[in-house]
Tab-separated table of C-alpha atoms and ligand atoms in Angstrom:
chain	number	residue	atom	x	y	z
A	24	MET	CA	-68.282	-65.712	30.559
A	25	ASN	CA	-65.204	-66.023	32.770
A	26	ALA	CA	-62.247	-66.482	30.382
A	27	THR	CA	-60.174	-68.420	32.902
A	28	LYS	CA	-62.899	-71.068	33.177
A	29	THR	CA	-62.682	-71.860	29.463
A	30	ARG	CA	-59.021	-71.268	28.653
A	31	LEU	CA	-58.282	-75.003	28.587
A	32	ALA	CA	-61.774	-76.292	27.808
A	33	GLY	CA	-61.775	-79.481	25.755
A	34	LYS	CA	-58.150	-80.282	26.574
A	35	THR	CA	-57.019	-83.493	28.272
A	36	ILE	CA	-53.856	-82.928	30.288
A	37	VAL	CA	-51.667	-85.402	32.208
A	38	VAL	CA	-50.021	-84.080	35.381
A	39	THR	CA	-47.415	-86.075	37.347
A	40	GLY	CA	-46.560	-85.412	40.990
A	41	ALA	CA	-50.234	-84.498	41.324
A	42	ALA	CA	-50.423	-85.245	45.065
A	43	GLY	CA	-47.491	-82.952	45.847
A	44	GLY	CA	-47.495	-79.281	46.718
A	45	ILE	CA	-46.962	-77.754	43.280
A	46	GLY	CA	-48.597	-80.626	41.361
A	47	ALA	CA	-51.864	-80.433	43.309
A	48	ALA	CA	-52.035	-76.680	42.712
A	49	ILE	CA	-51.476	-77.231	38.995
A	50	VAL	CA	-54.262	-79.825	38.875
A	51	GLY	CA	-56.676	-77.430	40.596
A	52	ARG	CA	-55.724	-74.567	38.317
A	53	LEU	CA	-56.102	-76.619	35.115
A	54	GLU	CA	-59.463	-78.019	36.176
A	55	HIS	CA	-60.631	-74.486	36.983
A	56	ALA	CA	-59.613	-73.528	33.440
A	57	GLY	CA	-61.843	-76.279	32.043
A	58	ALA	CA	-59.316	-79.058	31.371
A	59	GLU	CA	-59.882	-82.730	31.987
A	60	VAL	CA	-56.883	-83.738	34.094
A	61	ILE	CA	-55.348	-87.185	34.429
A	62	ALA	CA	-53.604	-86.803	37.782
A	63	LEU	CA	-50.759	-89.224	38.550
A	64	ASP	CA	-48.612	-89.681	41.645
A	65	ARG	CA	-46.855	-92.389	43.616
A	66	THR	CA	-49.413	-91.540	46.304
A	67	SER	CA	-52.992	-92.069	45.160
A	68	THR	CA	-55.748	-89.956	46.705
A	69	ALA	CA	-59.524	-90.178	46.516
A	70	ALA	CA	-60.431	-86.499	46.563
A	71	PRO	CA	-59.275	-84.987	44.370
A	72	PRO	CA	-58.738	-88.210	42.454
A	73	VAL	CA	-55.057	-89.012	41.934
A	74	ARG	CA	-54.151	-92.324	40.316
A	75	GLY	CA	-51.338	-94.352	41.933
A	76	PHE	CA	-48.549	-94.420	39.364
A	77	ASP	CA	-44.764	-94.769	39.385
A	78	VAL	CA	-43.433	-92.328	36.784
A	79	THR	CA	-40.143	-94.219	36.525
A	80	ASP	CA	-41.893	-97.377	35.281
A	81	ALA	CA	-41.902	-97.550	31.467
A	82	GLN	CA	-44.565	-100.278	31.461
A	83	GLN	CA	-47.002	-98.102	33.405
A	84	TRP	CA	-46.620	-95.336	30.809
A	85	ARG	CA	-47.234	-97.891	28.025
A	86	THR	CA	-50.377	-99.145	29.782
A	87	LEU	CA	-51.644	-95.579	30.268
A	88	ALA	CA	-51.105	-94.694	26.613
A	89	ASP	CA	-52.602	-97.955	25.294
A	90	GLY	CA	-55.652	-97.617	27.530
A	91	HIS	CA	-56.412	-94.006	26.648
A	92	ALA	CA	-58.969	-93.236	23.974
A	93	GLY	CA	-58.642	-89.835	22.359
A	94	PRO	CA	-55.976	-87.178	22.155
A	95	ILE	CA	-53.733	-85.871	24.931
A	96	HIS	CA	-53.338	-82.101	24.621
A	97	GLY	CA	-50.949	-81.475	27.471
A	98	LEU	CA	-48.401	-83.029	29.810
A	99	VAL	CA	-46.897	-81.544	32.958
A	100	ASN	CA	-43.866	-83.415	34.289
A	101	CYS	CA	-43.958	-82.197	37.895
A	102	ALA	CA	-43.011	-85.296	39.939
A	103	GLY	CA	-39.626	-84.756	41.489
A	104	ILE	CA	-37.412	-85.814	44.366
A	105	THR	CA	-34.394	-84.267	46.002
A	106	ARG	CA	-31.256	-85.574	47.669
A	107	ARG	CA	-29.313	-82.972	49.618
A	108	ALA	CA	-25.801	-84.476	49.770
A	109	ARG	CA	-22.919	-82.271	48.689
A	110	LEU	CA	-20.122	-83.132	46.251
A	111	GLN	CA	-17.974	-85.337	48.483
A	112	GLU	CA	-20.883	-87.136	50.155
A	113	VAL	CA	-23.229	-87.817	47.230
A	114	THR	CA	-23.706	-91.549	46.525
A	115	PRO	CA	-24.355	-93.497	43.332
A	116	ALA	CA	-27.839	-94.273	44.699
A	117	ASP	CA	-28.527	-90.540	45.171
A	118	MET	CA	-27.626	-89.994	41.531
A	119	THR	CA	-29.655	-92.878	40.086
A	120	ASP	CA	-32.704	-92.169	42.284
A	121	THR	CA	-32.897	-88.483	41.343
A	122	TYR	CA	-32.192	-89.111	37.671
A	123	ALA	CA	-34.901	-91.802	37.523
A	124	VAL	CA	-37.641	-89.449	38.742
A	125	ASN	CA	-36.375	-86.070	37.536
A	126	VAL	CA	-34.982	-87.013	34.096
A	127	LEU	CA	-35.896	-90.545	32.981
A	128	ALA	CA	-39.574	-90.171	33.917
A	129	PRO	CA	-40.150	-86.999	31.854
A	130	LEU	CA	-38.440	-88.746	28.922
A	131	LEU	CA	-40.689	-91.824	29.272
A	132	ALA	CA	-43.764	-89.603	29.507
A	133	ILE	CA	-42.811	-87.647	26.407
A	134	GLN	CA	-41.930	-90.797	24.445
A	135	THR	CA	-45.224	-92.546	25.196
A	136	LEU	CA	-47.667	-89.617	25.167
A	137	SER	CA	-46.376	-87.427	22.325
A	138	PRO	CA	-47.683	-89.869	19.656
A	139	LEU	CA	-51.179	-89.177	21.086
A	140	MET	CA	-50.720	-85.404	20.857
A	141	PRO	CA	-52.304	-83.270	18.134
A	142	VAL	CA	-50.842	-80.098	16.627
A	143	GLY	CA	-50.970	-77.384	19.300
A	144	ALA	CA	-50.278	-79.727	22.217
A	145	SER	CA	-48.014	-78.491	24.977
A	146	ILE	CA	-45.544	-80.170	27.339
A	147	VAL	CA	-44.301	-78.379	30.455
A	148	ASN	CA	-41.389	-79.729	32.460
A	149	ILE	CA	-40.884	-78.475	35.991
A	150	GLY	CA	-37.211	-77.638	36.400
A	151	SER	CA	-35.782	-75.531	39.189
A	152	ILE	CA	-33.508	-72.575	39.647
A	153	ALA	CA	-31.053	-75.357	40.567
A	154	ALA	CA	-30.968	-75.957	36.791
A	155	LEU	CA	-29.540	-72.469	36.299
A	156	THR	CA	-27.057	-72.299	39.144
A	157	ALA	CA	-24.402	-74.148	41.177
A	158	HIS	CA	-26.982	-75.121	43.818
A	159	TYR	CA	-25.081	-77.323	46.325
A	160	PRO	CA	-27.096	-80.646	46.288
A	161	VAL	CA	-25.213	-82.364	43.467
A	162	ALA	CA	-27.684	-85.094	42.506
A	163	TYR	CA	-30.684	-82.738	42.411
A	164	THR	CA	-28.855	-79.934	40.629
A	165	THR	CA	-27.356	-82.103	37.897
A	166	SER	CA	-30.688	-83.870	37.328
A	167	LYS	CA	-32.422	-80.514	36.867
A	168	TRP	CA	-29.731	-79.350	34.427
A	169	ALA	CA	-30.392	-82.618	32.552
A	170	VAL	CA	-34.148	-82.108	32.308
A	171	ARG	CA	-33.425	-78.632	31.004
A	172	GLY	CA	-31.412	-80.273	28.210
A	173	LEU	CA	-34.220	-82.752	27.582
A	174	THR	CA	-36.629	-79.838	27.212
A	175	HIS	CA	-34.606	-78.251	24.428
A	176	THR	CA	-33.999	-81.563	22.647
A	177	ALA	CA	-37.700	-82.441	22.792
A	178	ALA	CA	-38.752	-78.964	21.626
A	179	LEU	CA	-36.637	-79.419	18.527
A	180	ALA	CA	-37.678	-83.036	17.885
A	181	LEU	CA	-41.409	-82.414	18.338
A	182	GLY	CA	-41.598	-78.994	16.691
A	183	GLU	CA	-42.400	-80.510	13.292
A	184	SER	CA	-45.408	-82.225	14.899
A	185	GLY	CA	-46.637	-78.870	16.215
A	186	ILE	CA	-45.992	-79.892	19.840
A	187	ARG	CA	-44.475	-77.273	22.122
A	188	VAL	CA	-42.090	-78.114	24.989
A	189	ASN	CA	-41.081	-75.616	27.660
A	190	ILE	CA	-39.633	-75.637	31.161
A	191	VAL	CA	-40.607	-73.658	34.268
A	192	HIS	CA	-37.994	-73.017	36.922
A	193	PRO	CA	-39.533	-72.393	40.368
A	194	GLY	CA	-37.482	-70.648	43.004
A	195	PHE	CA	-38.113	-71.307	46.699
A	196	ILE	CA	-41.760	-72.435	46.984
A	197	ASP	CA	-43.336	-73.514	50.269
A	198	THR	CA	-44.288	-77.207	49.762
A	199	PRO	CA	-43.741	-80.554	51.521
A	200	MET	CA	-40.422	-80.868	49.642
A	201	THR	CA	-39.003	-77.624	51.040
A	202	ALA	CA	-40.608	-78.155	54.466
A	203	SER	CA	-38.025	-80.892	55.031
A	204	ALA	CA	-35.120	-78.472	54.383
A	205	PRO	CA	-33.322	-76.708	57.251
A	206	ASP	CA	-34.781	-73.333	58.335
A	207	ALA	CA	-31.510	-71.702	57.291
A	208	PHE	CA	-32.165	-72.816	53.709
A	209	ARG	CA	-35.541	-71.053	53.667
A	210	SER	CA	-34.275	-67.779	55.148
A	211	ALA	CA	-31.113	-67.705	52.989
A	212	SER	CA	-33.178	-68.428	49.868
A	213	ILE	CA	-35.593	-65.607	50.633
A	214	GLY	CA	-32.587	-63.390	51.326
A	215	GLU	CA	-31.467	-63.938	47.715
A	216	THR	CA	-34.929	-63.192	46.307
A	217	ALA	CA	-35.568	-59.718	44.860
A	218	LEU	CA	-39.244	-59.823	45.885
A	219	GLY	CA	-38.233	-60.772	49.443
A	220	ARG	CA	-40.684	-63.629	49.926
A	221	ALA	CA	-41.082	-67.327	49.220
A	222	GLY	CA	-43.117	-68.258	46.169
A	223	SER	CA	-46.521	-69.904	46.399
A	224	VAL	CA	-47.723	-72.970	44.542
A	225	ALA	CA	-50.261	-70.688	42.815
A	226	ASP	CA	-47.390	-68.598	41.396
A	227	VAL	CA	-46.117	-71.695	39.569
A	228	ALA	CA	-49.543	-73.064	38.577
A	229	GLY	CA	-50.543	-69.855	36.796
A	230	THR	CA	-47.430	-69.944	34.610
A	231	VAL	CA	-48.019	-73.606	33.768
A	232	GLU	CA	-51.629	-72.857	32.774
A	233	PHE	CA	-50.400	-70.118	30.437
A	234	LEU	CA	-47.846	-72.412	28.744
A	235	LEU	CA	-50.500	-75.104	28.220
A	236	SER	CA	-52.907	-72.632	26.673
A	237	ASP	CA	-53.135	-71.364	23.121
A	238	ASP	CA	-51.992	-67.960	24.436
A	239	ALA	CA	-48.499	-69.488	24.343
A	240	ALA	CA	-48.925	-70.885	20.792
A	241	TYR	CA	-45.555	-69.583	19.546
A	242	ILE	CA	-43.549	-70.367	22.679
A	243	THR	CA	-41.432	-73.508	22.580
A	244	GLY	CA	-37.968	-74.379	23.850
A	245	SER	CA	-38.319	-71.582	26.397
A	246	GLU	CA	-37.359	-71.400	30.038
A	247	ILE	CA	-39.443	-69.296	32.426
A	248	THR	CA	-38.208	-68.598	35.928
A	249	VAL	CA	-40.869	-68.212	38.626
A	250	ASP	CA	-38.387	-67.248	41.303
A	251	GLY	CA	-39.155	-63.748	42.550
A	252	GLY	CA	-35.979	-62.529	40.868
A	253	ALA	CA	-33.665	-64.941	42.700
A	254	THR	CA	-31.540	-65.791	39.666
A	255	SER	CA	-31.701	-62.538	37.708
A	256	HIS	CA	-29.111	-60.740	39.844
A	257	GLY	CA	-26.458	-63.432	39.350
A	258	GLY	CA	-25.496	-63.494	43.008
A	259	VAL	CA	-24.904	-59.788	43.576
A	260	LYS	CA	-27.903	-59.200	45.862
A	261	SER	CA	-25.892	-60.000	48.975
A	262	ILE	CA	-23.196	-57.548	47.790
A	263	SER	CA	-25.807	-54.860	47.126
A	264	ASP	CA	-27.465	-55.485	50.503
A	265	ALA	CA	-24.105	-55.420	52.302
A	266	LEU	CA	-23.179	-52.090	50.674
A	267	ARG	CA	-26.580	-50.601	51.483
A	268	THR	CA	-26.098	-51.606	55.124
A	269	ALA	CA	-22.543	-50.213	55.106
A	270	THR	CA	-23.648	-46.957	53.397
A	271	THR	CA	-26.500	-46.486	55.854
A	272	ALA	CA	-24.164	-47.125	58.791
A	273	SER	CA	-21.590	-44.661	57.415
A	274	SER	CA	-24.171	-41.898	56.793
A	275	ILE	CA	-25.563	-42.374	60.310
A	276	THR	CA	-22.004	-42.034	61.628
A	277	LYS	CA	-21.444	-38.847	59.554
A	278	GLU	CA	-24.787	-37.319	60.581
A	279	SER	CA	-24.143	-38.006	64.230
A	280	ALA	CA	-20.560	-36.700	64.028
B	325	LIG	P1	-43.527	-82.487	46.562
B	325	LIG	O1	-44.573	-81.798	47.368
B	325	LIG	O2	-42.586	-83.434	47.231
B	325	LIG	O3	-44.258	-83.198	45.330
B	325	LIG	C1	-43.604	-84.091	44.475
B	325	LIG	C2	-44.540	-85.252	44.220
B	325	LIG	O4	-43.926	-86.157	43.269
B	325	LIG	C3	-44.807	-86.043	45.513
B	325	LIG	O5	-46.196	-86.290	45.673
B	325	LIG	C4	-44.016	-87.309	45.250
B	325	LIG	O6	-44.495	-88.438	45.943
B	325	LIG	C5	-44.184	-87.478	43.760
B	325	LIG	N1	-43.250	-88.461	43.233
B	325	LIG	C6	-41.954	-88.641	43.575
B	325	LIG	N2	-41.458	-89.711	42.955
B	325	LIG	C7	-42.468	-90.238	42.204
B	325	LIG	C8	-42.582	-91.364	41.362
B	325	LIG	N3	-41.543	-92.201	41.150
B	325	LIG	N4	-43.759	-91.605	40.745
B	325	LIG	C9	-44.814	-90.786	40.971
B	325	LIG	N5	-44.778	-89.704	41.765
B	325	LIG	C10	-43.610	-89.438	42.387
B	325	LIG	O7	-42.582	-81.439	45.834
B	325	LIG	P2	-42.909	-80.011	45.169
B	325	LIG	O8	-42.191	-79.006	45.963
B	325	LIG	O9	-44.371	-79.860	44.896
B	325	LIG	O10	-42.098	-80.180	43.795
B	325	LIG	C11	-42.736	-80.401	42.561
B	325	LIG	C12	-41.704	-80.166	41.465
B	325	LIG	O11	-41.218	-78.819	41.563
B	325	LIG	C13	-40.471	-81.072	41.579
B	325	LIG	O12	-40.052	-81.454	40.292
B	325	LIG	C14	-39.445	-80.168	42.226
B	325	LIG	O13	-38.118	-80.554	41.922
B	325	LIG	C15	-39.809	-78.831	41.603
B	325	LIG	N6	-39.333	-77.674	42.366
B	325	LIG	C16	-39.806	-77.402	43.622
B	325	LIG	C17	-39.336	-76.279	44.296
B	325	LIG	C18	-39.813	-75.897	45.666
B	325	LIG	O14	-39.276	-74.910	46.227
B	325	LIG	N7	-40.771	-76.582	46.250
B	325	LIG	C19	-38.396	-75.445	43.697
B	325	LIG	C20	-37.924	-75.757	42.437
B	325	LIG	C21	-38.424	-76.869	41.770
B	325	LIG	P3	-43.824	-88.776	47.384
B	325	LIG	O15	-44.311	-87.716	48.329
B	325	LIG	O16	-44.306	-90.150	47.681
B	325	LIG	O17	-42.324	-88.710	47.185
């Protein structure tokens, strides 16, 4: 029997942002692992079935919870939006819009679904390497730092109920969200990545599957970067690369002298 096809068998898992790049990959991965997935997104789709749902609407979460029979074993808070304004240009609307989707919505989801969760259930928030750095878009970065805080608070609060809460921080992943960024953002991001490539949605989905599974039974309050090493060097990659270029140039000069 293929282990990956049964890893999440019997589990019901809610995924938000399910019509987006990373969310759709997570849904596919979880279904492949045997889970029954309740896929939610602002944009509903017929195939695969994604239910139209505004994650910022507390009443819609209440209706979902009240109308669901049986336990919920997992929740993936993947819906997210970005606003790219810098410090002096960011507006109050940028801040409230990003916080509503990236912070308030995961809180509402956790508040309404955790009472339906049995011991061993798992919640995965999708953060970002923006939550670990001084990434320039202020509204997005601060909202991701906030959901990181929510993750740790929820892990502590729900630990006594046997519910695990973790956060995954993707680096630069090719999706509709990043497709709207300038080309310079993509190339500079890859330039800071130890593995020298953009991440794929499958890279993130595999980590999420692991955290939802019983293989991660003793992991809670943890942060896992899926960033190709972009944050591990603390910003010194460009220095290292510059010195390598300088060293190579100087040895060529010496050899040819
Ligand atoms: P995406 O393709 O834009 O997917 C996000 C999905 O969330 C979209 O389908 C979006 O719908 C939906 N959504 C937004 N607001 C919603 C709401 N109020 N209610 C329900 N659904 C809503 O983006 P992605 O790249 O897959 O990102 C997924 C997550 O990964 C986000 O949390 C993002 O911050 C995080 N992340 C992404 C990257 C990356 O490089 N791509 C890196 C780090 C972290 P609309 O299309 O209608 O807005």
